[in-house]
PDB file of C-alpha atoms in Angstrom:
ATOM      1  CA  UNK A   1      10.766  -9.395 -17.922  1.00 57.00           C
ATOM      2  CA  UNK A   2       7.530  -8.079 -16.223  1.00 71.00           C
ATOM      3  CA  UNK A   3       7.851  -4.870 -14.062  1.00 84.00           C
ATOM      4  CA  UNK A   4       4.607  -3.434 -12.362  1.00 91.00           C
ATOM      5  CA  UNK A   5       6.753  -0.356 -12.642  1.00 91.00           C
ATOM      6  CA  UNK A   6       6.798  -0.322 -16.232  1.00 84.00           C
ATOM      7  CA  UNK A   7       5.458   3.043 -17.968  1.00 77.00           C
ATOM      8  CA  UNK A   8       4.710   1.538 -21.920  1.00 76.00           C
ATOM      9  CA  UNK A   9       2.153  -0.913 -20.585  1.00 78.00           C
ATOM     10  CA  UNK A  10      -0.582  -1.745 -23.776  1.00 81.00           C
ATOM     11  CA  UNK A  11      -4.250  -2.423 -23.290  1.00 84.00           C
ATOM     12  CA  UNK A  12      -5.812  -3.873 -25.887  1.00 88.00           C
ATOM     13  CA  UNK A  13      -8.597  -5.642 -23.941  1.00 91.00           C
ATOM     14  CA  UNK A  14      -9.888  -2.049 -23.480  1.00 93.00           C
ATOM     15  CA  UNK A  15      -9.968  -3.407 -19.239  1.00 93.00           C
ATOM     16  CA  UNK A  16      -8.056  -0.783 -18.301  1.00 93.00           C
ATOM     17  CA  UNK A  17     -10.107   1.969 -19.776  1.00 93.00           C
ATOM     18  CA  UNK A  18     -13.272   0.127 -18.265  1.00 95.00           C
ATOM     19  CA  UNK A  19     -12.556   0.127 -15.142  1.00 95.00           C
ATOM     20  CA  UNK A  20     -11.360   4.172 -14.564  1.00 93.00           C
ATOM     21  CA  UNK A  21     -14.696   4.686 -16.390  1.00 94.00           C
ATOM     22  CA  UNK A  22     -16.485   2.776 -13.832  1.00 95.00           C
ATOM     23  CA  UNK A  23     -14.172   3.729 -10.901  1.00 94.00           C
ATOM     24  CA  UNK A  24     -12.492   0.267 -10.102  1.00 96.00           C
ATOM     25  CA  UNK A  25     -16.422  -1.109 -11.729  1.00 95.00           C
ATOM     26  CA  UNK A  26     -17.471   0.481  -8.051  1.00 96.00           C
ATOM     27  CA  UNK A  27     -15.893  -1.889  -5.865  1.00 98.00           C
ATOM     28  CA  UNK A  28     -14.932   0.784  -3.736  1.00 97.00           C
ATOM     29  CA  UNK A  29     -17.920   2.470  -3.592  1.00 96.00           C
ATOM     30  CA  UNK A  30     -19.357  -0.731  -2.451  1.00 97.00           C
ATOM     31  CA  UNK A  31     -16.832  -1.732   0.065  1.00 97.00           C
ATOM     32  CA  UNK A  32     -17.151   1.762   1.601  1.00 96.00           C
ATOM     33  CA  UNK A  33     -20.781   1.330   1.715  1.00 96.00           C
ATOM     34  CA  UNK A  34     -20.478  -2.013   3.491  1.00 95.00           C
ATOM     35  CA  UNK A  35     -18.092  -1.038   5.968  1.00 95.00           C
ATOM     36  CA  UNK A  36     -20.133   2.585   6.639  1.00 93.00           C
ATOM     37  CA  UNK A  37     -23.397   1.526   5.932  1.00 86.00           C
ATOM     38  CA  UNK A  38     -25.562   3.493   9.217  1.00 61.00           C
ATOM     39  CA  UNK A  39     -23.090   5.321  10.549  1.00 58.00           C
ATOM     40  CA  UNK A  40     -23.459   9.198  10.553  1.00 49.00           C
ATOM     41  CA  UNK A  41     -23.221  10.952   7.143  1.00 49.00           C
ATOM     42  CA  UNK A  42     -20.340  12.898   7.789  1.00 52.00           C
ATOM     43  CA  UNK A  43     -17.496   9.674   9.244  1.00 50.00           C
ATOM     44  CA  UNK A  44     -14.902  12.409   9.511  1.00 53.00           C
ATOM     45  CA  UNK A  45     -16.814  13.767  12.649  1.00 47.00           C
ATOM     46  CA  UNK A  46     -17.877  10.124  13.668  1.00 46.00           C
ATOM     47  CA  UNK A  47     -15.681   7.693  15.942  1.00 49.00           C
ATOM     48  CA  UNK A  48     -15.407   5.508  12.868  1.00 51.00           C
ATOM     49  CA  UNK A  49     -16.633   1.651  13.477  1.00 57.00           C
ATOM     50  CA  UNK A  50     -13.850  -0.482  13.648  1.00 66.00           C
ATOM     51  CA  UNK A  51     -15.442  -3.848  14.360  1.00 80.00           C
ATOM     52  CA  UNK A  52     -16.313  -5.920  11.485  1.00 92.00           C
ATOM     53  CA  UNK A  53     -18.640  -9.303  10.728  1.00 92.00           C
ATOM     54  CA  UNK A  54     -17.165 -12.233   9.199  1.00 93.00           C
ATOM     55  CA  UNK A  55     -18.846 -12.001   6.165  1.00 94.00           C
ATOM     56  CA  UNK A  56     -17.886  -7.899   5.789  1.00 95.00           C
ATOM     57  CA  UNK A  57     -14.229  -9.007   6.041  1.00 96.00           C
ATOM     58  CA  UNK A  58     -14.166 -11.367   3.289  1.00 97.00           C
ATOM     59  CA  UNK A  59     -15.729  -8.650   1.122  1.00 97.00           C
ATOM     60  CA  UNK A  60     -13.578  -6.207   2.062  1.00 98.00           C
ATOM     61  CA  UNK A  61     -10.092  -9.330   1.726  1.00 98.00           C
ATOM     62  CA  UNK A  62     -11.602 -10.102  -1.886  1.00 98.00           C
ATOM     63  CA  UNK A  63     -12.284  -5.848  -2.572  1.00 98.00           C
ATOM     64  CA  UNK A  64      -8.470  -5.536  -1.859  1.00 99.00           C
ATOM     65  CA  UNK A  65      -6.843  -8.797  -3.184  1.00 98.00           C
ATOM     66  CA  UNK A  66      -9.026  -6.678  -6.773  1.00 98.00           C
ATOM     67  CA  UNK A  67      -7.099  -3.670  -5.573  1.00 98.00           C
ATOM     68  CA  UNK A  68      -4.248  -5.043  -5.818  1.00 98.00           C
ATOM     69  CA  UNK A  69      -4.362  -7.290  -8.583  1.00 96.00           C
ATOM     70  CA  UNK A  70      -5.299  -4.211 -10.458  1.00 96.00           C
ATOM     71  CA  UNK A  71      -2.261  -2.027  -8.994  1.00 96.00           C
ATOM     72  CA  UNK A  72      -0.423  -4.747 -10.259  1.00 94.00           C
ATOM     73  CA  UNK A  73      -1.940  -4.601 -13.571  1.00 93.00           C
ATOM     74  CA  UNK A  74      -1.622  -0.758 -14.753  1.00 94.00           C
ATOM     75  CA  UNK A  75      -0.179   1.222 -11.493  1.00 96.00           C
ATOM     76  CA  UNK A  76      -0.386   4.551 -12.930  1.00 95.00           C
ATOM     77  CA  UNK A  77      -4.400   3.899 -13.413  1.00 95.00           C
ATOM     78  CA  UNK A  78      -4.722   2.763 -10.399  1.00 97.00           C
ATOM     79  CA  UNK A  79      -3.027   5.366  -8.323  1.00 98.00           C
ATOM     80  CA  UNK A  80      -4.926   8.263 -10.416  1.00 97.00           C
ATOM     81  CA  UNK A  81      -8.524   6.551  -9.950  1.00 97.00           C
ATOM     82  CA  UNK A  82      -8.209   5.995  -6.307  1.00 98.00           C
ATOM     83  CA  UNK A  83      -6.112   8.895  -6.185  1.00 98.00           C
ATOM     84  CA  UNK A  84      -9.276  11.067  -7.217  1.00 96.00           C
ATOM     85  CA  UNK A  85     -10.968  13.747  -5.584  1.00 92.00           C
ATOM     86  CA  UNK A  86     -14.116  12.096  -3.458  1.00 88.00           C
ATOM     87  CA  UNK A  87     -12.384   8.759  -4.155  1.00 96.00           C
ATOM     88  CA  UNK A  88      -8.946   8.822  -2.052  1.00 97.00           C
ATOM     89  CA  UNK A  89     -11.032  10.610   0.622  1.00 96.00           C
ATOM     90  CA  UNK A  90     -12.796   7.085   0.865  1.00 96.00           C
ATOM     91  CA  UNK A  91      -9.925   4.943   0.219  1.00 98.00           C
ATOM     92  CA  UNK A  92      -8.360   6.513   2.901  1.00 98.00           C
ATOM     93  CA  UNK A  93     -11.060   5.920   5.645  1.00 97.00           C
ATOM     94  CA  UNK A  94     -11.458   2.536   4.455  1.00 97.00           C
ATOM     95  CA  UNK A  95      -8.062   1.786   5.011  1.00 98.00           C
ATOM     96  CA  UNK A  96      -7.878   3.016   8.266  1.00 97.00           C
ATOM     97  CA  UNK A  97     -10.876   1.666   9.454  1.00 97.00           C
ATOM     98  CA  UNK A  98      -9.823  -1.757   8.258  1.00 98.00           C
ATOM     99  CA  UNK A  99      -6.133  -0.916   9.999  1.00 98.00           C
ATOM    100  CA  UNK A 100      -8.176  -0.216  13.339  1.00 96.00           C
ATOM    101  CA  UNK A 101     -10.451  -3.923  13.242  1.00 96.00           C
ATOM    102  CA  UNK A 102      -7.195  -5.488  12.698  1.00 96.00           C
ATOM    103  CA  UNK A 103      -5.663  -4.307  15.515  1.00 94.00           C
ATOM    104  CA  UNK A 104      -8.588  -5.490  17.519  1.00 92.00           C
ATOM    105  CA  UNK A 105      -9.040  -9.167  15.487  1.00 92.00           C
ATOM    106  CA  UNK A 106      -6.583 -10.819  14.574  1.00 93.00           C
ATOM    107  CA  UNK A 107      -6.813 -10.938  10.718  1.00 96.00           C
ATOM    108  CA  UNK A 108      -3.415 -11.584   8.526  1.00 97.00           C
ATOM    109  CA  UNK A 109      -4.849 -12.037   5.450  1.00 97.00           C
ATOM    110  CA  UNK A 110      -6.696  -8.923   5.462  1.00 98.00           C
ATOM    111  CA  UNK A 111      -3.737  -7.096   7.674  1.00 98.00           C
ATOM    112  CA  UNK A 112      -1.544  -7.635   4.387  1.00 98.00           C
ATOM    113  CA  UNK A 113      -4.080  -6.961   1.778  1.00 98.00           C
ATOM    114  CA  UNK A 114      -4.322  -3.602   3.607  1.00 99.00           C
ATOM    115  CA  UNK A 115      -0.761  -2.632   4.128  1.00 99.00           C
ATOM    116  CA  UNK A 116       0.083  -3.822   0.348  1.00 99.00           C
ATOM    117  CA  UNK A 117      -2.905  -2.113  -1.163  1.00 99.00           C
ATOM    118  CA  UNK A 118      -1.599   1.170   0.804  1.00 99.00           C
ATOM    119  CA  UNK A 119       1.831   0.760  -1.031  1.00 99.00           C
ATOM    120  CA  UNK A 120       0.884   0.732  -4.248  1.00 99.00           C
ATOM    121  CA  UNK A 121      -1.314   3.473  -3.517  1.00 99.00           C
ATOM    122  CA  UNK A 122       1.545   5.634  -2.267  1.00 99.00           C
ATOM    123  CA  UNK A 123       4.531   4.736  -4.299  1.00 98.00           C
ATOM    124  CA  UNK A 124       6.084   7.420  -6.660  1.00 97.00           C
ATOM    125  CA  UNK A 125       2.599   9.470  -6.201  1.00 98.00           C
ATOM    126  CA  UNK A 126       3.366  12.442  -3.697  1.00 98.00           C
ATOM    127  CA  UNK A 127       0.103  13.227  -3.853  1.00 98.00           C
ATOM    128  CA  UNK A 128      -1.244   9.717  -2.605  1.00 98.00           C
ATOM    129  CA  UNK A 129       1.462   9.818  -0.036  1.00 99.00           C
ATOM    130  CA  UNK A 130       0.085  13.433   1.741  1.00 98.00           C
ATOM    131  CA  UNK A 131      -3.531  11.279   1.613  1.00 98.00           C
ATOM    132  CA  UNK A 132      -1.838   8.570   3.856  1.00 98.00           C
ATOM    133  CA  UNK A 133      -0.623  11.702   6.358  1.00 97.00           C
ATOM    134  CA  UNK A 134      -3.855  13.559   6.347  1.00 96.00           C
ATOM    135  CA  UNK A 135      -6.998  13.073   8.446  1.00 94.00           C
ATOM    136  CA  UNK A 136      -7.804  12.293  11.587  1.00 93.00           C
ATOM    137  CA  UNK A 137      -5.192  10.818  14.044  1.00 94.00           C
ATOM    138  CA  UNK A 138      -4.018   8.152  13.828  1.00 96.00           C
ATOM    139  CA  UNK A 139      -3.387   8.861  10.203  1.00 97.00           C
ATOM    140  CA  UNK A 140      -3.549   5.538   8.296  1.00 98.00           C
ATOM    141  CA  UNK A 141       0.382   6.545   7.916  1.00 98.00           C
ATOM    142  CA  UNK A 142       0.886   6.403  12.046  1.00 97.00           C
ATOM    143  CA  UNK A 143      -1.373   3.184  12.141  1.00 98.00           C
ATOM    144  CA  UNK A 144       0.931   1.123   9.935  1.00 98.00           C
ATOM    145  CA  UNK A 145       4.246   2.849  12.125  1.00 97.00           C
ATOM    146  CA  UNK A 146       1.899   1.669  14.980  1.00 96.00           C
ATOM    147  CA  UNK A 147       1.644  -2.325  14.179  1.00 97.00           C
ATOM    148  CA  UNK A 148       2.799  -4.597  16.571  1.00 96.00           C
ATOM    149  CA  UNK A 149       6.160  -5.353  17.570  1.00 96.00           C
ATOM    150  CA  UNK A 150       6.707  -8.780  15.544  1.00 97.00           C
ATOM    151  CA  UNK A 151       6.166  -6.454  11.920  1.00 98.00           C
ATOM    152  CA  UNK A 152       9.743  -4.557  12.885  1.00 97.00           C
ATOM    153  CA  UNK A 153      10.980  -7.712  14.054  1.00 96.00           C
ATOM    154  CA  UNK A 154       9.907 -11.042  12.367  1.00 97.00           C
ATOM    155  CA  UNK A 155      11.291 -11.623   8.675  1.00 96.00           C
ATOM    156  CA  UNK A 156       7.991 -12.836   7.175  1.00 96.00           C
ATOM    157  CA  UNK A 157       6.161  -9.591   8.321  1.00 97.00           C
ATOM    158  CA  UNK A 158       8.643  -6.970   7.687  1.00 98.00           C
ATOM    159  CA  UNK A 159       8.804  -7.837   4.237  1.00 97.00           C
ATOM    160  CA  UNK A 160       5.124  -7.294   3.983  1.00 98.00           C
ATOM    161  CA  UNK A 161       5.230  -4.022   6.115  1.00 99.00           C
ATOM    162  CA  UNK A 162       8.295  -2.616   5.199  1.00 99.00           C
ATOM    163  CA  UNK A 163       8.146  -1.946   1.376  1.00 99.00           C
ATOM    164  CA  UNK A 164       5.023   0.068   1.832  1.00 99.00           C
ATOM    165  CA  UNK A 165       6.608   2.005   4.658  1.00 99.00           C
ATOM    166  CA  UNK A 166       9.614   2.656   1.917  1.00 99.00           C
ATOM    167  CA  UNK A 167       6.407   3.852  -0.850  1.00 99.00           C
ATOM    168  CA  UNK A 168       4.360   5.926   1.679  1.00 99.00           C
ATOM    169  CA  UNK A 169       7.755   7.931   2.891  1.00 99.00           C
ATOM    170  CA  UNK A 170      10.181   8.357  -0.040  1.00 99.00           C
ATOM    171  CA  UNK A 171      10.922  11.212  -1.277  1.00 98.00           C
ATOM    172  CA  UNK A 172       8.575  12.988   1.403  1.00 98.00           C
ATOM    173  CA  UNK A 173      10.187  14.622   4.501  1.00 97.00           C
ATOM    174  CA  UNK A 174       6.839  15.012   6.570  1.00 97.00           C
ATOM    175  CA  UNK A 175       5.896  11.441   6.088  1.00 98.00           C
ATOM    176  CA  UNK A 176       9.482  10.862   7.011  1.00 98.00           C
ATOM    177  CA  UNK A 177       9.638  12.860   9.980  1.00 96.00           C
ATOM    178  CA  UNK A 178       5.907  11.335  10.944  1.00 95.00           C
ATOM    179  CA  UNK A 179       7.815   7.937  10.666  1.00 96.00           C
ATOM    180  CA  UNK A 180      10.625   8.872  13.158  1.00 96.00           C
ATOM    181  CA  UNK A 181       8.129   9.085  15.884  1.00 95.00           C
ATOM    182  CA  UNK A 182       7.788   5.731  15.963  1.00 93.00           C
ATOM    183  CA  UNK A 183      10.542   3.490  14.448  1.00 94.00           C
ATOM    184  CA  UNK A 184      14.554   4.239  12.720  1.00 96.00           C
ATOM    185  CA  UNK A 185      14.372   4.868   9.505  1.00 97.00           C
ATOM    186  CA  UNK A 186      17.619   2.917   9.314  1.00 97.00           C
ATOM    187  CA  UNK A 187      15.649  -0.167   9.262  1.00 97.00           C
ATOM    188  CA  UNK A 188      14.254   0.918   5.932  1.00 98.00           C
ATOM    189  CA  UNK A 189      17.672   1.689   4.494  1.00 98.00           C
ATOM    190  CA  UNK A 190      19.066  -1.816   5.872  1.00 98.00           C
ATOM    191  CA  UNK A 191      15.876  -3.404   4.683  1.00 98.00           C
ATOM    192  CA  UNK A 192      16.930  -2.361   1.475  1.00 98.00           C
ATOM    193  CA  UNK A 193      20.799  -3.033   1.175  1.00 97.00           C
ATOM    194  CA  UNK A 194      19.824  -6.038   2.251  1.00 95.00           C
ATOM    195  CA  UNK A 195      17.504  -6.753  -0.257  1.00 91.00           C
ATOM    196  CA  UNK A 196      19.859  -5.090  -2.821  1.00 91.00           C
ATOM    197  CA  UNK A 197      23.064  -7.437  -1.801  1.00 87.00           C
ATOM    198  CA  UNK A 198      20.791 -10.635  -1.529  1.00 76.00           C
ATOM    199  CA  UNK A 199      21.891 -12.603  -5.125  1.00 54.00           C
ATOM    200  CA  UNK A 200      18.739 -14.333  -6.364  1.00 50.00           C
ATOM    201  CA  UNK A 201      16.317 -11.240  -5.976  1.00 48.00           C
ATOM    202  CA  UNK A 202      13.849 -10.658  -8.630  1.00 46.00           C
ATOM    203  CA  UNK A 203      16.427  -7.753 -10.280  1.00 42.00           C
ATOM    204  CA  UNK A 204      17.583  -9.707 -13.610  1.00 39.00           C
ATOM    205  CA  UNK A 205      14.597 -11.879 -13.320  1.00 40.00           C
ATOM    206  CA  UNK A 206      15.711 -14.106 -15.982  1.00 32.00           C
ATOM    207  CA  UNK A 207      13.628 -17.547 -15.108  1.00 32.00           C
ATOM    208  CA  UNK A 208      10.246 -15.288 -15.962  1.00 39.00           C
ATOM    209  CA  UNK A 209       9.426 -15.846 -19.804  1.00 37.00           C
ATOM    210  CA  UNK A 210       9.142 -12.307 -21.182  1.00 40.00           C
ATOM    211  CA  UNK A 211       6.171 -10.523 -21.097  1.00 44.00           C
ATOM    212  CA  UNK A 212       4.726 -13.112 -18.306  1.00 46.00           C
ATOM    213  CA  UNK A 213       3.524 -11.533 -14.867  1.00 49.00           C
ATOM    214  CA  UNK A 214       5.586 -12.270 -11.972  1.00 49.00           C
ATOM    215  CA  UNK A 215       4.671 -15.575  -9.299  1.00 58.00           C
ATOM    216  CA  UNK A 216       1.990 -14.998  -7.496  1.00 52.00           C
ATOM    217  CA  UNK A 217       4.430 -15.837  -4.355  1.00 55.00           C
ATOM    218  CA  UNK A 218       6.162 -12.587  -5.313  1.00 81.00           C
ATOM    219  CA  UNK A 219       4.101 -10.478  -5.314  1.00 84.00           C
ATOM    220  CA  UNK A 220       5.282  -9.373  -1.589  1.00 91.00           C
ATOM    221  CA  UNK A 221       8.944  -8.748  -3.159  1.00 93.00           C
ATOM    222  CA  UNK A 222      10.464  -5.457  -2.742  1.00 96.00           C
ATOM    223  CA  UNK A 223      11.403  -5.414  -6.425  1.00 94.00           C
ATOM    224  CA  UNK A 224       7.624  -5.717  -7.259  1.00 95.00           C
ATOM    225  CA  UNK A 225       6.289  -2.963  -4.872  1.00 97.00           C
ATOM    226  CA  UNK A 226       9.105   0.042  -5.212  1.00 98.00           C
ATOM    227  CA  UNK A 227      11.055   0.362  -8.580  1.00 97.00           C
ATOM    228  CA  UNK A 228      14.628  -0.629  -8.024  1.00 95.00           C
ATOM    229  CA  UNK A 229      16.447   1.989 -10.339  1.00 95.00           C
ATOM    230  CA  UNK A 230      15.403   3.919  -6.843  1.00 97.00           C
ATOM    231  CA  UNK A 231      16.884   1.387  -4.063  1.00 98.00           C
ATOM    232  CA  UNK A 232      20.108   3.205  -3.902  1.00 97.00           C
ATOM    233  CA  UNK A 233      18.635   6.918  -3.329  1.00 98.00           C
ATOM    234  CA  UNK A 234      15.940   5.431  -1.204  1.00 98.00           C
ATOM    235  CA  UNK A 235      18.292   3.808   0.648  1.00 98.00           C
ATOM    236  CA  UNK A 236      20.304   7.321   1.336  1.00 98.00           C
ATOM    237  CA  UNK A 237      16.961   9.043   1.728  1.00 98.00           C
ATOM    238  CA  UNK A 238      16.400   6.834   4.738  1.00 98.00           C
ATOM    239  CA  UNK A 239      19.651   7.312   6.357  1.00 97.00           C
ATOM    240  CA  UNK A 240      20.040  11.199   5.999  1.00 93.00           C
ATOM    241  CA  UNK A 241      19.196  12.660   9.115  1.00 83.00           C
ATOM    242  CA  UNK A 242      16.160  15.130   9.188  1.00 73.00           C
ATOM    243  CA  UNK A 243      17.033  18.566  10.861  1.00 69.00           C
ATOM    244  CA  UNK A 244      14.408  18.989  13.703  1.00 59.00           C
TER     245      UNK A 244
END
């Protein structure tokens, strides 16, 4: 069966190669462009713009629906061409930027493509995951802690929001600690016995021919956004207690 997580992945359509030649054939450049275009050169030292046209939101909903179909695609080439000096510097004020227009217009679609995109961005890559924590407050790591109540509470959104909580903070004590401010980590670790005791999850995955990528409906699955040979350790990770 298909795993995202999968290390032997082939590429003989040479698409793979093309796009970390081409960084991601410059969608991000462009979407960071769009989004920044006349704002001062330095957006570190700039109140960022968080308020977005229509038309700049589909662009930036069909940049990151790429994104992730990409992710999806070859993971490790994702993470290391985003992950990139210059690059992740951009990705990472894109994402919060996009974080703070949602939270002022009410945008799902894009919401998820975000919160997904910042996942597989973060997951297994420690590096990726200090990017999330860095910056200026609030990190892009404290925005997604900082979503409204219904993504902690309502089924249908903590199974987009959660998973890519689990990625960003795995493993990593100071995104961990960062995520204690603002929620129990014993959510995550329920989220995921949950998930792990639920018959009929995507773990044997036997109705998917071999070879075939997974339903586009599952794409939200935990199975298909953190490796599950690390549920059990993740889920121990998020129940230990962190001494102060």
């Amino acid at each position: 069966s298909y795993s995202i997580f999968d290390n032997n992945r082939q590429d003989p359509t040479g698409l793979t190669a093309a796009l970390q030649a081409t960084d991601l054939a410059g969608v991000l450049h462009m979407l960071y462009c769009v989004l920044f275009h006349g704002t001062i050169s330095d957006p570190s030292t700039a109140s960022p713009k968080e308020s977005y046209t229509q038309n700049t939101t589909q662009v930036a909903i069909q940049s990151l629906r790429f994104f992730n179909s990409f992710a999806a695609l070859d993971l490790p080439a994702f993470q290391s061409i985003v992950g990139a000096e210059g690059l992740s510097l951009a990705f990472r004020h894109m994402a919060s930027s996009l974080l703070g227009h949602c939270s002022q217009v009410s945008c799902e679609s894009l919401l998820h493509e975000v919160i997904v995109c910042v996942g597989y961005f973060t997951v297994n890559h420690p590096d990726n995951q200090v990017i999330v924590q860095s910056g200026r407050h609030p990190t892009v790591l404290q925005k997604l802690c900082q979503l409204p109540f219904q993504y902690f509470s309502d089924p249908r959104l903590i199974k987009v929001l959660f998973p890519s909580l689990i990625a960003a903070c795995y493993n990593n004590r100071q995104n961990k600690v960062i995520l204690e401010q603002e929620m129990s980590c014993v959510l995550l670790a329920t989220f995921i016995q949950d998930f792990a005791q639920t018959p009929g999850q995507p773990d044997n995955q036997s109705y998917q021919p071999k070879g075939k990528y997974p339903d586009p409906q599952d794409y939200l699955e935990l199975a298909n956004r953190f490796p599950q040979q690390a549920w059990e350790e993740a889920r121990q990770f998020f129940l230990k207690k962190e001494k102060k």
